[in-house]
Short mmCIF file of C-alpha atoms in Angstrom, two decimals:
data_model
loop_
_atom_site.label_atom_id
_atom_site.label_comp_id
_atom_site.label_asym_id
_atom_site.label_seq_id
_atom_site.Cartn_x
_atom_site.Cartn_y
_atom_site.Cartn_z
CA UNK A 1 14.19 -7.79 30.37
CA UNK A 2 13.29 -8.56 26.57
CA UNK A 3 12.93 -6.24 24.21
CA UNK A 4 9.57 -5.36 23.26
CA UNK A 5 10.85 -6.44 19.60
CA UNK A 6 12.11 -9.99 20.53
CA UNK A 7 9.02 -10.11 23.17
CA UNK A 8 6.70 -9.24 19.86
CA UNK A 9 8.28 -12.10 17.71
CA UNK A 10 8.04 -14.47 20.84
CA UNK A 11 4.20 -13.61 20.54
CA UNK A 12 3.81 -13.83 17.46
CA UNK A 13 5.64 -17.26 17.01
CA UNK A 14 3.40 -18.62 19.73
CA UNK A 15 0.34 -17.79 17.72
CA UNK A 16 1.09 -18.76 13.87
CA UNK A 17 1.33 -22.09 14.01
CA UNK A 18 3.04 -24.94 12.44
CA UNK A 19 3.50 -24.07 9.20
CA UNK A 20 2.56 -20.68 8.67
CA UNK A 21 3.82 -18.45 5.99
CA UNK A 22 4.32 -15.64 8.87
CA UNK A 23 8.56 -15.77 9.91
CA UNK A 24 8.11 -12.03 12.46
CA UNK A 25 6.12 -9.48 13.22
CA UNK A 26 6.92 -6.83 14.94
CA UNK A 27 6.26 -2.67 15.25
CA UNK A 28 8.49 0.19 13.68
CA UNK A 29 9.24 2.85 16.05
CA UNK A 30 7.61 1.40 19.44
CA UNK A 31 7.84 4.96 21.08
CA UNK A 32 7.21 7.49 18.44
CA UNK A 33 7.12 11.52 18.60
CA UNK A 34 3.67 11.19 16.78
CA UNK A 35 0.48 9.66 19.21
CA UNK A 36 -1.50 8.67 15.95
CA UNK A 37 -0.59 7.43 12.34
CA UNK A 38 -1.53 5.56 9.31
CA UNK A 39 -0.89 4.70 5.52
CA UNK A 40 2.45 2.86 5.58
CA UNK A 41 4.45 2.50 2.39
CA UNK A 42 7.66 0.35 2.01
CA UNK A 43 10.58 -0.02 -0.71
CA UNK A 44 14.05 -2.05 -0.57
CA UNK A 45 16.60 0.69 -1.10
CA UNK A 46 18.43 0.61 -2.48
CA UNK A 47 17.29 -2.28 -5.08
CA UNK A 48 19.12 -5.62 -4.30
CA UNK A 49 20.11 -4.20 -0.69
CA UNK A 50 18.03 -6.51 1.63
CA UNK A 51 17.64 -2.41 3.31
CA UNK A 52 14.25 -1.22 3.57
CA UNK A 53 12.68 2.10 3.91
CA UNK A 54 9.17 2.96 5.17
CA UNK A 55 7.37 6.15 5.49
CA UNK A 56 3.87 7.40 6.71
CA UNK A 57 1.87 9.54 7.96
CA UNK A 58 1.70 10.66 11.72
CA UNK A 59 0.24 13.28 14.04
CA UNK A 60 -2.24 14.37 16.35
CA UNK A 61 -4.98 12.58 13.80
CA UNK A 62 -5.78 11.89 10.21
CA UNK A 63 -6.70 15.49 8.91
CA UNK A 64 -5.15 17.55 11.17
CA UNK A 65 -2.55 20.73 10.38
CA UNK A 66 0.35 18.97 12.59
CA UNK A 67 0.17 15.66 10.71
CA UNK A 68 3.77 15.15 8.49
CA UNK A 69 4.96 12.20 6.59
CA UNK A 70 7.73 10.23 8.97
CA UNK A 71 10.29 7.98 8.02
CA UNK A 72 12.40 4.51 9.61
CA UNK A 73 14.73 2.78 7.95
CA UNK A 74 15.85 -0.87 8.55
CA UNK A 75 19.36 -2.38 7.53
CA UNK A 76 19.87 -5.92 6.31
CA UNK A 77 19.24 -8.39 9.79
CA UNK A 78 18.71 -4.71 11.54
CA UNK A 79 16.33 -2.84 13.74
CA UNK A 80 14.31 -0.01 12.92
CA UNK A 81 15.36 3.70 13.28
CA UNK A 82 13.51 5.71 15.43
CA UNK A 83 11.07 7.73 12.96
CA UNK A 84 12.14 10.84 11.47
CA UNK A 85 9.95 13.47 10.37
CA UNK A 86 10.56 14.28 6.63
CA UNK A 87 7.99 16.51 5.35
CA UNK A 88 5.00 18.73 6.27
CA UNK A 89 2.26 20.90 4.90
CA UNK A 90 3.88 24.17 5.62
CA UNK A 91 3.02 26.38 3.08
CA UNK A 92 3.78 30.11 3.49
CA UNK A 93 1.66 30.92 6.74
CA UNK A 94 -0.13 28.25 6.68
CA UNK A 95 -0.03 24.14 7.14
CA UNK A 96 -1.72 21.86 5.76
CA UNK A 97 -2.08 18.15 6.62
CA UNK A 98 -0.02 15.64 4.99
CA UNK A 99 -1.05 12.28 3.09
CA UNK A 100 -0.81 9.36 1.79
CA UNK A 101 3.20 8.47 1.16
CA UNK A 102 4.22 6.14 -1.72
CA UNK A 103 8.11 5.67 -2.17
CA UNK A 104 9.39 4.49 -4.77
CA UNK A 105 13.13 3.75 -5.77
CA UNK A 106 13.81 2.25 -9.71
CA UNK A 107 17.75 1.64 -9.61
CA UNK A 108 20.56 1.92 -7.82
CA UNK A 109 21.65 5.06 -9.53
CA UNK A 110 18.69 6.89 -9.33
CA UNK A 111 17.27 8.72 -6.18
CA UNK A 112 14.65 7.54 -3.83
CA UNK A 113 11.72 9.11 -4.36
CA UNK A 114 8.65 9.94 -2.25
CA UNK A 115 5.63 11.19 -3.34
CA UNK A 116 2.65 12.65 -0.52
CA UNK A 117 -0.43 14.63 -0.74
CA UNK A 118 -0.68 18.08 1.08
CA UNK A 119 -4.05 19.92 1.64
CA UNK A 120 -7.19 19.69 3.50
CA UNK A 121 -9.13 17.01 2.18
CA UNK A 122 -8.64 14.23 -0.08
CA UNK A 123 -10.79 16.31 -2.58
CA UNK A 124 -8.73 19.42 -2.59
CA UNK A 125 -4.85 17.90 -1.36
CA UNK A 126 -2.56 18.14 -4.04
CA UNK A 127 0.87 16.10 -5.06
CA UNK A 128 4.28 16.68 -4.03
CA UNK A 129 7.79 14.66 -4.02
CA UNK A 130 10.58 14.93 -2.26
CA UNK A 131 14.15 12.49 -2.83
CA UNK A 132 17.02 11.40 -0.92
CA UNK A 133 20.40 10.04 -2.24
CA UNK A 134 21.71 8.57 1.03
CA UNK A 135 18.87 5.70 1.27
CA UNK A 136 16.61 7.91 3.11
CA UNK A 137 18.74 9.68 5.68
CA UNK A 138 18.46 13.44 4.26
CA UNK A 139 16.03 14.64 2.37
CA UNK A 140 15.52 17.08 -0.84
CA UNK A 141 13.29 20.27 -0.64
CA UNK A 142 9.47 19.89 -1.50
CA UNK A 143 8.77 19.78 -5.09
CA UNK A 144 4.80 20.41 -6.21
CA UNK A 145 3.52 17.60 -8.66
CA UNK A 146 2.16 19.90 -11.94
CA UNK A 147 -1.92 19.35 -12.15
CA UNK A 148 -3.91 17.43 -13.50
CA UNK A 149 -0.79 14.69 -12.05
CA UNK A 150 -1.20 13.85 -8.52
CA UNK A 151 1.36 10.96 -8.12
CA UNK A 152 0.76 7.49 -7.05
CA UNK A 153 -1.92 8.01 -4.38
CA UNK A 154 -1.28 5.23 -2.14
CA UNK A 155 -0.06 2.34 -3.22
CA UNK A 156 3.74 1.58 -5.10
CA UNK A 157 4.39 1.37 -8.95
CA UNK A 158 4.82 -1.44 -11.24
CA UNK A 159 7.94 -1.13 -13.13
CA UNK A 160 7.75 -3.14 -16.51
CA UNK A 161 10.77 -4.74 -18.31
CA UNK A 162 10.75 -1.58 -20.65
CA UNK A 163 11.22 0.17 -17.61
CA UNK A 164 8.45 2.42 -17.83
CA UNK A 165 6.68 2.58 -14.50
CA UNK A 166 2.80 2.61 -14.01
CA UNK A 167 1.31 3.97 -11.02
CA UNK A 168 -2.14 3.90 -9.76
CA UNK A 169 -3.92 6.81 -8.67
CA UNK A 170 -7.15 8.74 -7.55
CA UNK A 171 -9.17 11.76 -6.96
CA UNK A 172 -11.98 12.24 -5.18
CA UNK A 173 -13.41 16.09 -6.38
CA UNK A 174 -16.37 14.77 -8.45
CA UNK A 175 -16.80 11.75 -7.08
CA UNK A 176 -14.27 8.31 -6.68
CA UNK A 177 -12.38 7.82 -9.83
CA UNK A 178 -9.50 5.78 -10.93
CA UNK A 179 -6.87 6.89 -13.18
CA UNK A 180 -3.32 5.75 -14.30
CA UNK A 181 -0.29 7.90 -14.44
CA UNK A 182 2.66 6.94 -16.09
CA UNK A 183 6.59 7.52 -16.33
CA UNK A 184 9.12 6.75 -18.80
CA UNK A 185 12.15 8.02 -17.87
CA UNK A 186 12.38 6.59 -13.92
CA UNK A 187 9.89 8.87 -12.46
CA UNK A 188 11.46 12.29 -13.58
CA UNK A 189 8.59 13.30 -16.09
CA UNK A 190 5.17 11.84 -15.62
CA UNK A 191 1.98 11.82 -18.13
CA UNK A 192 -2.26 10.31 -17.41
CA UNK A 193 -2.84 7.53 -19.45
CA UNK A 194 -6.37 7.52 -20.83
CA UNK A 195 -9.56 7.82 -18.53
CA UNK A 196 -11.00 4.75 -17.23
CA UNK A 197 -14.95 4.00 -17.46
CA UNK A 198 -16.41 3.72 -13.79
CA UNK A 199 -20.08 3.38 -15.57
CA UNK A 200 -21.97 0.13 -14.51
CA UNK A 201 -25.16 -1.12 -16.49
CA UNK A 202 -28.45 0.01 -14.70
CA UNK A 203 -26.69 1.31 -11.95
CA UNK A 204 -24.68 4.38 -10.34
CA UNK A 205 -21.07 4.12 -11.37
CA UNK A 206 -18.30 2.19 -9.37
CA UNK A 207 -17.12 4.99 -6.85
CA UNK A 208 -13.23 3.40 -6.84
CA UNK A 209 -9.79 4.78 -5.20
CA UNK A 210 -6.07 3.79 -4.76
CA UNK A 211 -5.16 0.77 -7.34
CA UNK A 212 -2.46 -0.97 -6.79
CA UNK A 213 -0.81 -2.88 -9.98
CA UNK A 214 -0.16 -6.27 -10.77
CA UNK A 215 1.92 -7.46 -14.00
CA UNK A 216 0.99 -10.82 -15.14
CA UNK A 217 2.73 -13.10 -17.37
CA UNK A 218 1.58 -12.26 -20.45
CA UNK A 219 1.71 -8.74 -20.32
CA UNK A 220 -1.35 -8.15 -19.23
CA UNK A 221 -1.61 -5.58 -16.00
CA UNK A 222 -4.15 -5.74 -13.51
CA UNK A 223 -5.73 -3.08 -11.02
CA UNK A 224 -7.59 -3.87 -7.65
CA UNK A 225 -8.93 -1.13 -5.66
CA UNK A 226 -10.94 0.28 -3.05
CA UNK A 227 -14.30 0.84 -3.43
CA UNK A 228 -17.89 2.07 -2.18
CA UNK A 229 -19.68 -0.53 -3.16
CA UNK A 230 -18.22 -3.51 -0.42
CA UNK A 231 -16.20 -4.92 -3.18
CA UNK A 232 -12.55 -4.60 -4.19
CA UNK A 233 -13.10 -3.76 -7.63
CA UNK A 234 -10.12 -4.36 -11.25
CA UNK A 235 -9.19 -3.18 -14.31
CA UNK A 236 -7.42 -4.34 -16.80
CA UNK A 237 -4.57 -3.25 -19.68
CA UNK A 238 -3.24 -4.65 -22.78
CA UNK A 239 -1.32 -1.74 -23.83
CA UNK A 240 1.43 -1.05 -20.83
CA UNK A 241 -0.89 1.14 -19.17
CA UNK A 242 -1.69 3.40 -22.01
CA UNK A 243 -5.87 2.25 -21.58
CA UNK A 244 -7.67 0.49 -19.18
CA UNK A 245 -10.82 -2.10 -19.50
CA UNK A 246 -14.34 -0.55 -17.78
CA UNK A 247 -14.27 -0.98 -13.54
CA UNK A 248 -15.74 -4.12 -12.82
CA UNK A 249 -16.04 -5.53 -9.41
CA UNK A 250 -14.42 -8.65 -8.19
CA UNK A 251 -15.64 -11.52 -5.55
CA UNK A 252 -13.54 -9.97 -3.41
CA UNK A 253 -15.38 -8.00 -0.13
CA UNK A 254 -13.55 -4.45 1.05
CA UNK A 255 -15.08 -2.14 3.88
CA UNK A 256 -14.25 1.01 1.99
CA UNK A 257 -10.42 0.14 2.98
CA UNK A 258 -7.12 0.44 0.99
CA UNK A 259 -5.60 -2.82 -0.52
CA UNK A 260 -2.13 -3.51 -1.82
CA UNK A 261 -1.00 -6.63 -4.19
CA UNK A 262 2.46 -7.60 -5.28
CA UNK A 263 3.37 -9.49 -7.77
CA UNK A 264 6.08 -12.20 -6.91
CA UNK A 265 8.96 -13.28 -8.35
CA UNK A 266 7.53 -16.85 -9.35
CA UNK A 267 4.63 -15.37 -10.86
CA UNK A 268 2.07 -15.70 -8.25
CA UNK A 269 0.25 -12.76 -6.88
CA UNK A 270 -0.35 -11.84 -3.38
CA UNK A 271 -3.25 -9.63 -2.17
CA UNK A 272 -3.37 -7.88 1.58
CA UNK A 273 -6.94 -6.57 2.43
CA UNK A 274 -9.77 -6.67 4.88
CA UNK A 275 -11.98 -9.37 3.92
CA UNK A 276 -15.29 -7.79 5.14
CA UNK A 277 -18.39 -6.06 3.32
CA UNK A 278 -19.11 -3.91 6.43
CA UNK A 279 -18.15 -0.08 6.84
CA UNK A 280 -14.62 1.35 6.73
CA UNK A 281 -14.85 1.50 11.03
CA UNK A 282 -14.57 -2.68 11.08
CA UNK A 283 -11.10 -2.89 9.60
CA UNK A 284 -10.11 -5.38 12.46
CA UNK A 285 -9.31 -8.52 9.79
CA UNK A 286 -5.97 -8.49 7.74
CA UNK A 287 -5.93 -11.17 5.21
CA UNK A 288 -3.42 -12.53 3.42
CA UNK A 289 -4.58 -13.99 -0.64
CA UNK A 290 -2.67 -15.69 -3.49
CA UNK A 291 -3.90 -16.17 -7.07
CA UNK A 292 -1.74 -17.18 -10.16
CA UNK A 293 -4.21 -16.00 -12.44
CA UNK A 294 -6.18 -12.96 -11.29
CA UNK A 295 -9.25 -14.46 -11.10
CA UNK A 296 -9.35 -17.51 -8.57
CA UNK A 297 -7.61 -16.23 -5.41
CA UNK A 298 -6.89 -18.53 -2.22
CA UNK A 299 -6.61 -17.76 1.37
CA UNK A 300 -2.96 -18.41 2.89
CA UNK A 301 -3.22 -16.16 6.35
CA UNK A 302 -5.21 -14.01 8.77
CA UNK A 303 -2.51 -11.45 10.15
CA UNK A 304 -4.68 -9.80 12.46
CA UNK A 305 -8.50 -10.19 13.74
CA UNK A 306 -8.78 -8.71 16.87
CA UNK A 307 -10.52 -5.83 17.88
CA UNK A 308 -8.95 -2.78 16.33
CA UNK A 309 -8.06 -1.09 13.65
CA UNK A 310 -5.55 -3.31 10.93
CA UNK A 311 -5.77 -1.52 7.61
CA UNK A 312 -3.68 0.34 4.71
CA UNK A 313 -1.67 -2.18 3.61
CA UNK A 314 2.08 -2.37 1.84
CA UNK A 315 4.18 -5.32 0.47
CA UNK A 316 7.35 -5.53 -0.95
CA UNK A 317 9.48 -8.87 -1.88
CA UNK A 318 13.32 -7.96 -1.09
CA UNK A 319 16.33 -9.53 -2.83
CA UNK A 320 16.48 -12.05 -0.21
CA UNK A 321 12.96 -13.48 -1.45
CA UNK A 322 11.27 -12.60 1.74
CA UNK A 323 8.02 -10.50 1.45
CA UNK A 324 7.65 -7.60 3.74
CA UNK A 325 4.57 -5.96 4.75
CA UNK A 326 3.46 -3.32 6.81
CA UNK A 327 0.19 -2.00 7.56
CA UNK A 328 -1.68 0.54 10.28
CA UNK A 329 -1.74 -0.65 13.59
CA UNK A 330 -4.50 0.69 15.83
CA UNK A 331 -4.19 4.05 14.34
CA UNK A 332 -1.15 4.03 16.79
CA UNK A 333 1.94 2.33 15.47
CA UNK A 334 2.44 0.44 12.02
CA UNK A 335 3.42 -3.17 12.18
CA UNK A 336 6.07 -4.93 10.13
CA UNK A 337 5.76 -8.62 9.46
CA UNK A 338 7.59 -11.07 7.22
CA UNK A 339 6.32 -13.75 5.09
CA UNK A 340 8.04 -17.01 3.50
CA UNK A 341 6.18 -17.21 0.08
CA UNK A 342 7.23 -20.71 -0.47
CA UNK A 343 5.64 -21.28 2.94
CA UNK A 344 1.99 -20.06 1.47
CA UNK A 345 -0.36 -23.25 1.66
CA UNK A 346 -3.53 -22.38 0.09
CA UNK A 347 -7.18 -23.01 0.31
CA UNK A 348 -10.07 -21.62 -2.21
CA UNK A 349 -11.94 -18.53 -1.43
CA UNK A 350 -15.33 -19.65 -3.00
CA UNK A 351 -18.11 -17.01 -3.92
CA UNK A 352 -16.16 -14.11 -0.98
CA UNK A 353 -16.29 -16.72 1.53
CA UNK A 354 -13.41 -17.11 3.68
CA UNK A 355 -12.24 -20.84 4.56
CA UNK A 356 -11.24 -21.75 7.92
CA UNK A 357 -7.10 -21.85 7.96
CA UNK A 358 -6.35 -24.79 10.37
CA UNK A 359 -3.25 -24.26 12.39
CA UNK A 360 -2.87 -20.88 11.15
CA UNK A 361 -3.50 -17.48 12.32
#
């Protein structure tokens, strides 16, 4: 009998289509100890490995006092680990659920880190890392993130030639708000870069979350996030993260859902998000954009749109020049797929309005 892994990439080949970007897809950890999960993140560890590392967050359900932060890991032309459990929210007598993982690892030298949120809510959770020198195997006792800091929230850091790393992240106390935390000595020590304006003319301010970071060619960085108002919504800096331009939002739709972009190593940019104004409960369209400039972004691939739950996106571009991605599958597993960037053939996304991908899933 096939594997359910080669069975999935069987599938999955059947359905893409000649000459889609899409090489695999498959799910990490087909038969996990968890019956519910969500909010994927995904690093190549270490750097220049082809290995990759993903962690999130699983348990009885989002919110709930048994939910911990679960890792796999995948060698180069490898199979996913079955999921280990990492971390909780046990906290004296009490635990609290867990949130939100981002890893992150800068150099070979340096440990992998992984930041997560512990507390009730998203308006009263708080930061905390743990690290691992082994790629991920064993793990480092809990360390509490200092307020005001929370971490990177959800998605991964950019990491700029100077080396200093720029990570987006959130709170939602007094409202949605967007802020930037950054690190110049590889994520030991980390400071908030100056407050961003959420004000809009004539109108109540841009309620944003969870920007993810894009580093364009001429310096210039560039935030997408999540937002209340049915549109992915950007900021911009000039100054290495230091200060960021007023939240403004994009042509972009988003159902109150996470997004994550990468920027590649040719200099395009790749966005993964739901491309749909409606509430956060009609996640069930992953798509796949490309820009080169910020701005004009084109369609390339629909990874899922069937009934369900496809949301919380991560990408990462390994050594190899392959970009992974995983993402929240049905609130039950989280699926890993593989793109060919050179493979991405492109067509306009005019005024939010998604084209028709001939040929192409």
């Amino acid at each position: 009998m096939l594997s359910s892994w080669i069975l999935a990439l069987l599938l999955a080949g059947a359905s893409q289509g000649e000459g889609s970007p899409i090489l695999s897809r498959g799910r990490i950890d087909d038969d996990p100890a968890h019956p519910r999960c969500h909010a994927s993140t995904l690093v190549e560890s270490p750097p220049g490995s082809n290995r990759l590392v993903a962690a999130w967050f699983g348990g009885s359900g989002e919110g709930k006092d048994d939910v911990g932060i679960w890792v796999s890991v995948r060698p180069p032309g490898g199979s996913w680990t079955p999921s280990v459990q990492v971390a909780d929210g046990q906290r004296g007598d009490r635990r609290y659920p867990t949130w939100n993982p981002v890893l992150v690892h800068v150099h070979e030298s340096a440990p992998l880190q992984l930041y997560y949120k512990v507390g009730p809510t998203p308006s009263s959770w708080w930061g905390e890392r743990i690290e691992s020198t082994d790629g991920g195997l064993r793990w480092s006792a809990s360390e509490r993130i200092p307020s005001p800091l929370l971490g990177p929230v959800r998605a991964k850091p950019v990491q700029l030639p100077s080396g200093r790393l720029v990570a987006g992240s959130s709170t939602e106390d007094d409202g949605w708000k967007i802020h930037f935390e950054l690190s110049d000595d590889g994520g030991v020590t980390w400071r908030r870069a100056r407050d961003v304006d959420h004000r809009r003319t004539n109108a109540a301010p841009f309620g944003a979350i969870q920007p993810t970071v894009l580093r364009h060619s001429d310096g210039r960085l560039q935030s997408l996030s999540r937002s209340q108002q049915n549109r992915i919504v950007e900021s911009w800096s000039t100054d290495d993260g230091e200060s960021w331009s007023p939240v403004r939002a994009t042509t972009l739709p988003n159902p109150s859902a996470g997004v994550d972009a990468l920027t590649l190593a040719d200099g395009r940019h790749l966005l993964i998000y739901n491309h749909s104004e409606r509430s956060r409960t009609a996640r069930s369209k992953l798509n796949l954009a490309v820009t080169e400039n910020g701005s004009d972004w084109q369609a390339v691939a629909v990874l899922e749109d069937q009934p369900g739950e496809y949301s919380y996106p991560a990408m990462v571009q390994t050594t190899d020049g392959m970009v992974h991605i995983t993402y929240t599958y049905r609130r039950q597993r989280i699926q890993h797929v593989v793109i060919d960037p050179k493979e991405l053939r492109a067509k306009p996304i005019v005024d939010g309005v998604w084209p028709e991908l001939s040929g192409r899933r």
